[in-house]
CSV table of C-alpha atoms and ligand atoms in Angstrom, one decimal:
chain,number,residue,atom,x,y,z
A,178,UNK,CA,-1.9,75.5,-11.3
A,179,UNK,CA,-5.3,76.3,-12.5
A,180,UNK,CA,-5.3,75.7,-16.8
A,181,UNK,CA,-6.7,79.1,-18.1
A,182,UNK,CA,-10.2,78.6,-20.2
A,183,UNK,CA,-10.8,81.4,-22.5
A,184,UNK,CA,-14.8,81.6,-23.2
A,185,UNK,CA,-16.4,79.6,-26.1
A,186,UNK,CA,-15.5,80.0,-29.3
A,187,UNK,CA,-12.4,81.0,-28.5
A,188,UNK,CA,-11.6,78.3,-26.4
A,189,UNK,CA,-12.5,75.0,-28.1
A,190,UNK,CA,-11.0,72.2,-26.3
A,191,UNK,CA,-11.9,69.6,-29.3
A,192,UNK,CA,-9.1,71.4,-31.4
A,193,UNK,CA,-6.3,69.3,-29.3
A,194,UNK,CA,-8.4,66.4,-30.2
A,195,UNK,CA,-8.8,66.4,-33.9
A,196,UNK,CA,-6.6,64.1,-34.9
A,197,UNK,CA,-4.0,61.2,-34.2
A,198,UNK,CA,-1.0,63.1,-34.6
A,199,UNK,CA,-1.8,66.3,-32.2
A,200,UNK,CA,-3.3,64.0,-29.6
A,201,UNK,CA,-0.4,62.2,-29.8
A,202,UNK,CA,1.4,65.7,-29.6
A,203,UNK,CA,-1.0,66.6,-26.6
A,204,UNK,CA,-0.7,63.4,-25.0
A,205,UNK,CA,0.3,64.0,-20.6
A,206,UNK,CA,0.8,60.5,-20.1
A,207,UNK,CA,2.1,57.4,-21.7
A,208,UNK,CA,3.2,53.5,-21.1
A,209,UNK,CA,6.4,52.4,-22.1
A,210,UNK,CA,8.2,48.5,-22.2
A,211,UNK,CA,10.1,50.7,-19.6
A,212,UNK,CA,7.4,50.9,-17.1
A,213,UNK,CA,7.1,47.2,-16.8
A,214,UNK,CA,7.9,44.4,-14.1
A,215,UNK,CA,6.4,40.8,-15.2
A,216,UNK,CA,5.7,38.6,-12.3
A,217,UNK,CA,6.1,34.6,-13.0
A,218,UNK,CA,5.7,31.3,-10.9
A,219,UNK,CA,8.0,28.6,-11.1
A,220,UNK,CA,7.9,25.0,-10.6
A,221,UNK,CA,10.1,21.9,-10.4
A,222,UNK,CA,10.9,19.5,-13.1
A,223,UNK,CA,12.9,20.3,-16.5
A,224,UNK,CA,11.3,21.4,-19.8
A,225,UNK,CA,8.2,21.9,-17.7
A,226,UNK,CA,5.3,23.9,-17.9
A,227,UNK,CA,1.3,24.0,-17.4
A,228,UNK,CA,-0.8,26.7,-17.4
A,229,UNK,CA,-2.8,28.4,-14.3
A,230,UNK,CA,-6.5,27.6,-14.8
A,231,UNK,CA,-7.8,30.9,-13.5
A,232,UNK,CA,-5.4,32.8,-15.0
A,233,UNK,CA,-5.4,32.1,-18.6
A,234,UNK,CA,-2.2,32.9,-20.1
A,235,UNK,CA,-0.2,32.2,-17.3
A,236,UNK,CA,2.3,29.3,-17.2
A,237,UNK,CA,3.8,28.0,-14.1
A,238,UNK,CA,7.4,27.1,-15.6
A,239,UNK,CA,10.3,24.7,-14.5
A,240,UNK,CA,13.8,26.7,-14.0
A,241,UNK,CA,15.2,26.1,-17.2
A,242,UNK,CA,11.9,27.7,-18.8
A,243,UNK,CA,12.1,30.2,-16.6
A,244,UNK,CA,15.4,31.3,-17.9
A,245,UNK,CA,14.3,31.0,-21.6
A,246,UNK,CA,11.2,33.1,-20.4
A,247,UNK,CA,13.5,35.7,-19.3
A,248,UNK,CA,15.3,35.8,-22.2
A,249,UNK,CA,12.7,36.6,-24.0
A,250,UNK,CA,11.4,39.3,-21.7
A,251,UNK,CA,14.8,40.7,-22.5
A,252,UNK,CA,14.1,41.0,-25.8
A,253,UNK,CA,11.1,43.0,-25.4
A,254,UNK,CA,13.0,45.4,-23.4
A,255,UNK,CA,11.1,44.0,-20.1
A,256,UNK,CA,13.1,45.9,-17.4
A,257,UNK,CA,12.8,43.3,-14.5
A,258,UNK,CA,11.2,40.4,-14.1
A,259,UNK,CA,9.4,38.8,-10.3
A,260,UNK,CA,9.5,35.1,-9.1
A,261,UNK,CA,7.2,33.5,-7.0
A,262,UNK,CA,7.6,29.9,-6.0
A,263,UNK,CA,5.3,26.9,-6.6
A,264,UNK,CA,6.4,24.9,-3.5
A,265,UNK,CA,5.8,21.2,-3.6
A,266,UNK,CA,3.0,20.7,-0.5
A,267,UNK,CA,5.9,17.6,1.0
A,268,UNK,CA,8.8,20.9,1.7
A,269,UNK,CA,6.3,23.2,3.5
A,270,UNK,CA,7.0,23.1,7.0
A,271,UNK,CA,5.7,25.2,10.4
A,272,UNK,CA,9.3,26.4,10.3
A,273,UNK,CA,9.6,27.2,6.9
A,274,UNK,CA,13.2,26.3,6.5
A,275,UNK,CA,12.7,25.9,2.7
A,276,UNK,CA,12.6,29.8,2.2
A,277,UNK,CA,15.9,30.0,3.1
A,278,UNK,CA,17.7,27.0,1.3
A,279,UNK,CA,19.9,28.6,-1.3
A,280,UNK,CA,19.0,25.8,-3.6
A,281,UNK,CA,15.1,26.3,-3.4
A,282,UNK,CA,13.2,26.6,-6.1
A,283,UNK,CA,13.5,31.0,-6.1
A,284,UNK,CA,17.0,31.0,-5.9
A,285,UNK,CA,17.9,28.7,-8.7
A,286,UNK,CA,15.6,30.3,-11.1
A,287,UNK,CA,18.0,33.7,-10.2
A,288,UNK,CA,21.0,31.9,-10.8
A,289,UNK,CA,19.5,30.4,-14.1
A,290,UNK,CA,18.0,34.2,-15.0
A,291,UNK,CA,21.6,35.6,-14.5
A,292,UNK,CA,23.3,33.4,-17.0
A,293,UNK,CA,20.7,33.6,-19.7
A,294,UNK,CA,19.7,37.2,-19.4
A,295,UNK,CA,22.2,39.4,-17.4
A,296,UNK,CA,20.6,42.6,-18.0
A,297,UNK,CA,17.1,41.9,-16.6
A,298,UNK,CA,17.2,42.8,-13.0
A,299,UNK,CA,15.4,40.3,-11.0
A,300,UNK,CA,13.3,40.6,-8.4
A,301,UNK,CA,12.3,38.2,-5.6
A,302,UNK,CA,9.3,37.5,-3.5
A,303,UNK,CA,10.0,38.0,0.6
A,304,UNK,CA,6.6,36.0,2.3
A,305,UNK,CA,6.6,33.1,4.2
A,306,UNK,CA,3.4,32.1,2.4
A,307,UNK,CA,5.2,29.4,-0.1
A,308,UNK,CA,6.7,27.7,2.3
A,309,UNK,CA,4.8,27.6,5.4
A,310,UNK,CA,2.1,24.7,5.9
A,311,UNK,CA,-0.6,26.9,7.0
A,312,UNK,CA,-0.7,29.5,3.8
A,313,UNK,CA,-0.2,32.5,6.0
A,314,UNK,CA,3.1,35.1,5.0
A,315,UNK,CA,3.8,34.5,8.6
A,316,UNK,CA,4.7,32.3,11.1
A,317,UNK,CA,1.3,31.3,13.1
A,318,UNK,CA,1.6,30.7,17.2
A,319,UNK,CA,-1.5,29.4,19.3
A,320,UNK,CA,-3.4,31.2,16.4
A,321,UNK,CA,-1.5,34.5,15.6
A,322,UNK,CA,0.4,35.2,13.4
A,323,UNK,CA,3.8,36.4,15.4
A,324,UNK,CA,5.7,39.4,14.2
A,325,UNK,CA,9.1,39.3,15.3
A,326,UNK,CA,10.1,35.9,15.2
A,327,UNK,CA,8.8,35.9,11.5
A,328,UNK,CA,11.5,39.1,10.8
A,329,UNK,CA,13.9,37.4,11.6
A,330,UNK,CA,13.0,34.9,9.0
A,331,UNK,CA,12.3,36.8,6.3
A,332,UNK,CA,16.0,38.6,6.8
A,333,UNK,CA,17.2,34.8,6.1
A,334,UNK,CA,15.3,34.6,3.1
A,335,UNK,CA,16.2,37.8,2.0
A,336,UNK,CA,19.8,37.7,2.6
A,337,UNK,CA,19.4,34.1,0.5
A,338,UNK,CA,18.3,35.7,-2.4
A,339,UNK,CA,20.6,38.4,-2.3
A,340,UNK,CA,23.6,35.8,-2.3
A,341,UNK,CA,22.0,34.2,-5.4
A,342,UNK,CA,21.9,37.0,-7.1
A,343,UNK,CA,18.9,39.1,-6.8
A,344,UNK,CA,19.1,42.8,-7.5
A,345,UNK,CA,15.9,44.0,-6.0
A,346,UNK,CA,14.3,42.1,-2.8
A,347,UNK,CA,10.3,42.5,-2.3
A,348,UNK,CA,9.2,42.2,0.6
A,349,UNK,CA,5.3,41.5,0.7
A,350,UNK,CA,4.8,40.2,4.2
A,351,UNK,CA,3.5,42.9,5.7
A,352,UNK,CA,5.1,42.1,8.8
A,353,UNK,CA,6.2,45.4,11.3
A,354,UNK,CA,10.2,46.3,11.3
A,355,UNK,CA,11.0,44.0,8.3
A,356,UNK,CA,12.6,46.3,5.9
A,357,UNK,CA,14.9,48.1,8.4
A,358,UNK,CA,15.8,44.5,9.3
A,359,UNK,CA,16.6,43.3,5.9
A,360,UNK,CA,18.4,46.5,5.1
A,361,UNK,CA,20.4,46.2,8.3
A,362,UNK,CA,21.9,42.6,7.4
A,363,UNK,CA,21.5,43.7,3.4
A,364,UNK,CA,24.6,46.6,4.6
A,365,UNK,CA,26.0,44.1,6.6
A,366,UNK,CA,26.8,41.1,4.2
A,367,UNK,CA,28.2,43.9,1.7
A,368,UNK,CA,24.7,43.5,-0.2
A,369,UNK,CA,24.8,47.5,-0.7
A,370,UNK,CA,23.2,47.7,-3.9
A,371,UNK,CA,19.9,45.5,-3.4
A,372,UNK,CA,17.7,47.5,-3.8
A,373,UNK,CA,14.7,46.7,-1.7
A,374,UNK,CA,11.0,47.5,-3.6
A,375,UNK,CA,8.7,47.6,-0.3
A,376,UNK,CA,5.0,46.1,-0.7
A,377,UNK,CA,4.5,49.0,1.7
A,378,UNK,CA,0.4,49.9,1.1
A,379,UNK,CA,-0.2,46.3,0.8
A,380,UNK,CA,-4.3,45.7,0.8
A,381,UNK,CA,-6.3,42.3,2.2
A,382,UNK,CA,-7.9,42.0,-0.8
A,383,UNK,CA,-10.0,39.4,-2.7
A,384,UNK,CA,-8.5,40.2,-5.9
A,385,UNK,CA,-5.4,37.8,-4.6
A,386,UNK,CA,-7.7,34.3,-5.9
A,387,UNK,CA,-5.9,33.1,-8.6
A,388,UNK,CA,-2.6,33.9,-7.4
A,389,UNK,CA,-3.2,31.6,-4.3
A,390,UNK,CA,-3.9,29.0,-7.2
A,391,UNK,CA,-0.9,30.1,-9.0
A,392,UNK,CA,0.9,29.1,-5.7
A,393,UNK,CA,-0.7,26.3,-4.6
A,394,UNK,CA,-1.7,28.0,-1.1
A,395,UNK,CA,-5.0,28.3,-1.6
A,396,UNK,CA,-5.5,24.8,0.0
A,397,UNK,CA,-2.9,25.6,2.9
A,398,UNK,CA,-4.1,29.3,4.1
A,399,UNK,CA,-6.2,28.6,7.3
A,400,UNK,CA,-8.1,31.7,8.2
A,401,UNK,CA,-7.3,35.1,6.3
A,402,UNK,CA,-4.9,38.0,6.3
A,403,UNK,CA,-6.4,40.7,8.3
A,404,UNK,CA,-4.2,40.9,10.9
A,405,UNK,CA,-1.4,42.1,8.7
A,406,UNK,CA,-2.6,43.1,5.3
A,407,UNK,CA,-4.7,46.5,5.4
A,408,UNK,CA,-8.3,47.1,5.5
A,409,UNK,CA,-9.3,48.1,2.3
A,410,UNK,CA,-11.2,51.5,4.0
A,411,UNK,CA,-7.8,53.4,4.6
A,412,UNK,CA,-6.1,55.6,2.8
A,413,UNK,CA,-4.1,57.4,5.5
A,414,UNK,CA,-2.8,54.3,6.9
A,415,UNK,CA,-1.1,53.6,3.5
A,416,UNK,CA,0.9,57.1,3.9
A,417,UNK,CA,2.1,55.9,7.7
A,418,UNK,CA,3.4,52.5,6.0
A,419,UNK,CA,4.4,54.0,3.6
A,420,UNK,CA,7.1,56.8,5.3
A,421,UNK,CA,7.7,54.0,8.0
A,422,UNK,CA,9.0,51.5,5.1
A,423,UNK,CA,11.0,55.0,3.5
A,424,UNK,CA,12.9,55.8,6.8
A,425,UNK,CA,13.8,52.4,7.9
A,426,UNK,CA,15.4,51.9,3.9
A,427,UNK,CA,13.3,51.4,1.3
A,428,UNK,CA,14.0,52.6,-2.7
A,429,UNK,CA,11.0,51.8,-4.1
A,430,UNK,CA,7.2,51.6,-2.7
A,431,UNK,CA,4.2,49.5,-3.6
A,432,UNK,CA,0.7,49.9,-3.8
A,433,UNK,CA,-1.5,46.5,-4.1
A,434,UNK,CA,-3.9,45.6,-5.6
A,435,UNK,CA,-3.5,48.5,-8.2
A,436,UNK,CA,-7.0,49.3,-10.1
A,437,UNK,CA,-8.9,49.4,-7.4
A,438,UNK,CA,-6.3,51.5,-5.4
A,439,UNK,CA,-5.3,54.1,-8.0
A,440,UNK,CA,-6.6,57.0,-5.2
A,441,UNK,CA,-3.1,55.4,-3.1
A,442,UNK,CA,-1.0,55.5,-5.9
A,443,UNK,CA,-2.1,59.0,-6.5
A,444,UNK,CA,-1.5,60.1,-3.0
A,445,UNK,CA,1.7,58.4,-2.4
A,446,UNK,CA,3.6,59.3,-5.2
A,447,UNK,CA,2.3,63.2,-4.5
A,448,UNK,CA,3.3,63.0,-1.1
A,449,UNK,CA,6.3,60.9,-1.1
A,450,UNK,CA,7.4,61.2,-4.3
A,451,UNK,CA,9.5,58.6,-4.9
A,452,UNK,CA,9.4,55.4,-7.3
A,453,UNK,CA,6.4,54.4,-7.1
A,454,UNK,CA,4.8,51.1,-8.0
A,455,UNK,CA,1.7,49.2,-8.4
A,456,UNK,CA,0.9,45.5,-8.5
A,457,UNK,CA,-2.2,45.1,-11.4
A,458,UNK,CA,-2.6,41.6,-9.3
A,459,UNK,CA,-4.2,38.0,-10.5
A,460,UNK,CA,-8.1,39.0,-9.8
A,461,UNK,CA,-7.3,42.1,-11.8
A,462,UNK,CA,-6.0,40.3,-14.6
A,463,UNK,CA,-8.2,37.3,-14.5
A,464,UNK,CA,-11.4,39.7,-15.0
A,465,UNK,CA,-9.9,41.1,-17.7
A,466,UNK,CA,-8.7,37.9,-19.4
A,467,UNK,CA,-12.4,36.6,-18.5
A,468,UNK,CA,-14.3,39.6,-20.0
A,469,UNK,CA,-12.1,39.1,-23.2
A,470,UNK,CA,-12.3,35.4,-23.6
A,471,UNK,CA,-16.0,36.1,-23.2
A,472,UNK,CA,-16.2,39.1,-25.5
A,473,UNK,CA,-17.3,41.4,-23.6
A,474,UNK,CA,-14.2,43.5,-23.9
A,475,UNK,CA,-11.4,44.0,-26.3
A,476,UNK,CA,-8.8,42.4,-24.5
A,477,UNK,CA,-5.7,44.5,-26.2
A,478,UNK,CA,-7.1,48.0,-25.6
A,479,UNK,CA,-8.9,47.4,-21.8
A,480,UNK,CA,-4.7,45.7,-21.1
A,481,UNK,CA,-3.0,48.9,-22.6
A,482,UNK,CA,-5.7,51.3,-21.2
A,483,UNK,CA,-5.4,50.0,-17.5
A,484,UNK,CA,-2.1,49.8,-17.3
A,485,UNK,CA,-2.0,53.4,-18.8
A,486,UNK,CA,-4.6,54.3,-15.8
A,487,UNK,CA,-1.4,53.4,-13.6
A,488,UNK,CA,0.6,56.4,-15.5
A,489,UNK,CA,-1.6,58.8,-15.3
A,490,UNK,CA,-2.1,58.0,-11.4
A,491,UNK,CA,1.2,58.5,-11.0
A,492,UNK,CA,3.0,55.1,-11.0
A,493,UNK,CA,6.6,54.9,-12.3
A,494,UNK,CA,5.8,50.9,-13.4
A,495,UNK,CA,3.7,48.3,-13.1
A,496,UNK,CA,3.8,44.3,-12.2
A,497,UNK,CA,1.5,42.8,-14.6
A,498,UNK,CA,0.8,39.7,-15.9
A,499,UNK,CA,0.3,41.3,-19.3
A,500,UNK,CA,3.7,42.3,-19.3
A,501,UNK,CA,5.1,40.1,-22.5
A,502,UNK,CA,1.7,41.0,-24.3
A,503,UNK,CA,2.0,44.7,-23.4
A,504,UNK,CA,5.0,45.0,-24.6
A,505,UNK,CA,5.0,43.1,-27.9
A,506,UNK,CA,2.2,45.6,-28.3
A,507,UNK,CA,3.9,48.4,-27.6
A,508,UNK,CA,6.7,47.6,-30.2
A,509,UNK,CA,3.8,47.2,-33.0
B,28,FVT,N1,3.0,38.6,-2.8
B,28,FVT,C1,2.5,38.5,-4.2
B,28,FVT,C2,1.1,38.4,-4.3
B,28,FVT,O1,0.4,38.3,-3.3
B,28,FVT,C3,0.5,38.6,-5.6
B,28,FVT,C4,-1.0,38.7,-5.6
B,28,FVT,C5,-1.7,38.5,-6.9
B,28,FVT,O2,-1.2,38.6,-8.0
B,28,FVT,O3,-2.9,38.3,-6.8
């Protein structure tokens, strides 16, 4: 619909700016606790946590933390909170057996989310990355990284996490048939209301830095992700994954990185529309954090104003890093 502009002076479009109160009135788009998912790393140990250089803010926390962490996400009104693992190096394997022990490091910290804070839904990481010895989210053969032998992995890992208790599965892999495989066993094991969030327009980016750090696989990854993360050119491409991803079972869709992908987010959520996410990723918030520290930049507002870019481009919620700042913020 094209907005009717009567001429100047009757049309003024300053008088819907004038003040606080009718811009407020005015206002198309807005951020909400609601919107947010807050992604966190956990480690071994008890009472545990240190921070992640490159990403400052950011702990890396032992379970028990992690639970307490949650807790207080809770509080805020934080909808759902992410985990991603900090494998010891000595349990990374070429197998990756670890990613489907029920007592790794993931699958505690949902058990120890769902007694301390029930009503956050939690959300899990599906990659081989943590646990494989050469860094890559699948398993690598002569050089390549195989496809199907790697599904049939991640469906172990998945159906892992949904035992432990984990209400939405996130696969980020990137991998070709995976979702209609995990929802296939997800149906089969009586797991019918795991939802699974698909990292469906999933970019090889070089905003991922710090969250390689975060991981500890910035050491381990031999090579890069070419071969099964997108090429940051296409746009089209991310409308094939993401209808492939929809038909085989997906409820939700991501877009990653987000900022520099807001054109995708736009796109998607016009021609899918359906819950749409973005992932506001580590290299996005470590500029952000850097440009603050430094100050360059007023760290509250650029937080509050990027992540109500996502909004406005369509996005039904964001992960962010920012998430417990945001919304202690928001509450103000
Ligand atoms: N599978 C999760 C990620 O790759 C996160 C990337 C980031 O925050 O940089």
């Amino acid at each position: 619909m094209k907005p009717t502009v009567a001429p100047f002076p009757s049309s003024r479009l300053r008088r819907t700016r004038q003040s606080s109160a009718i811009r407020a009135l005015v206002r198309s788009n807005s951020l909400s606790v609601d919107d947010l998912i807050w992604p966190v790393f956990v480690r071994d140990g008890k009472d545990t946590e240190e921070p992640v250089p490159s990403m400052p803010g950011v702990m890396r926390r032992s379970v028990d933390l992690i639970a307490k962490a949650a807790r207080e996400a809770a509080d805020l009104g934080i909808p759902a909170i992410c985990l991603f693992p900090y494998t010891d190096t000595s349990l990374k394997t070429e197998d990756c057996a670890e990613a489907w022990n029920p007592d790794n490091l993931c699958n505690r910290a949902i058990r120890a989310i769902k007694d301390a804070a029930p009503e956050i839904a939690v959300m899990t990481d599906v990659a081989l990355d943590p646990y494989n010895i050469n860094g890559h989210d699948g398993y690598v053969v002569d050089g390549e990284i195989v496809n199907d032998a790697t599904v049939e992995a991640l469906v172990k890992m998945a159906l892992t996490q949904a035992e432990s208790g984990a209400d939405i599965i996130g696969p980020s892999d990137m991998m070709d048939g995976r979702i209609g495989a995990i929802r296939k066993a997800l149906e089969q094991d009586g797991h019918h209301n795991v939802m699974i969030l698909s990292y469906a327009a999933k970019y090889a980016s070089s905003f991922y830095g710090p969250f390689r750090d975060a991981v500890g696989a910035s050491g381990a990854l031999s090579g890069d992700k070419n071969t099964y993360q997108m090429d940051p050119g296409n746009s089209d491409e991310a409308m094939r994954l993401i209808e492939r991803d929809l038909a085989e079972g997906a409820d939700m869709v991501m877009v990653k990185p987000g900022m520099p992908y807001l054109d995708i987010c736009r796109r998607a959520k016009e021609t899918f529309g359906v819950p749409t996410f973005a992932y506001q990723v580590s290299g996005e918030y470590a500029m952000l954090q850097a440009a603050a520290q430094n100050g360059w930049l007023d760290g509250e507002k650029v937080m509050l104003e990027s992540l109500l870019g996502f909004k406005r481009a369509g996005c039904d919620g964001i992960l962010t890093y920012f998430a417990p700042e945001a919304a202690r913020l928001l509450a103000a």
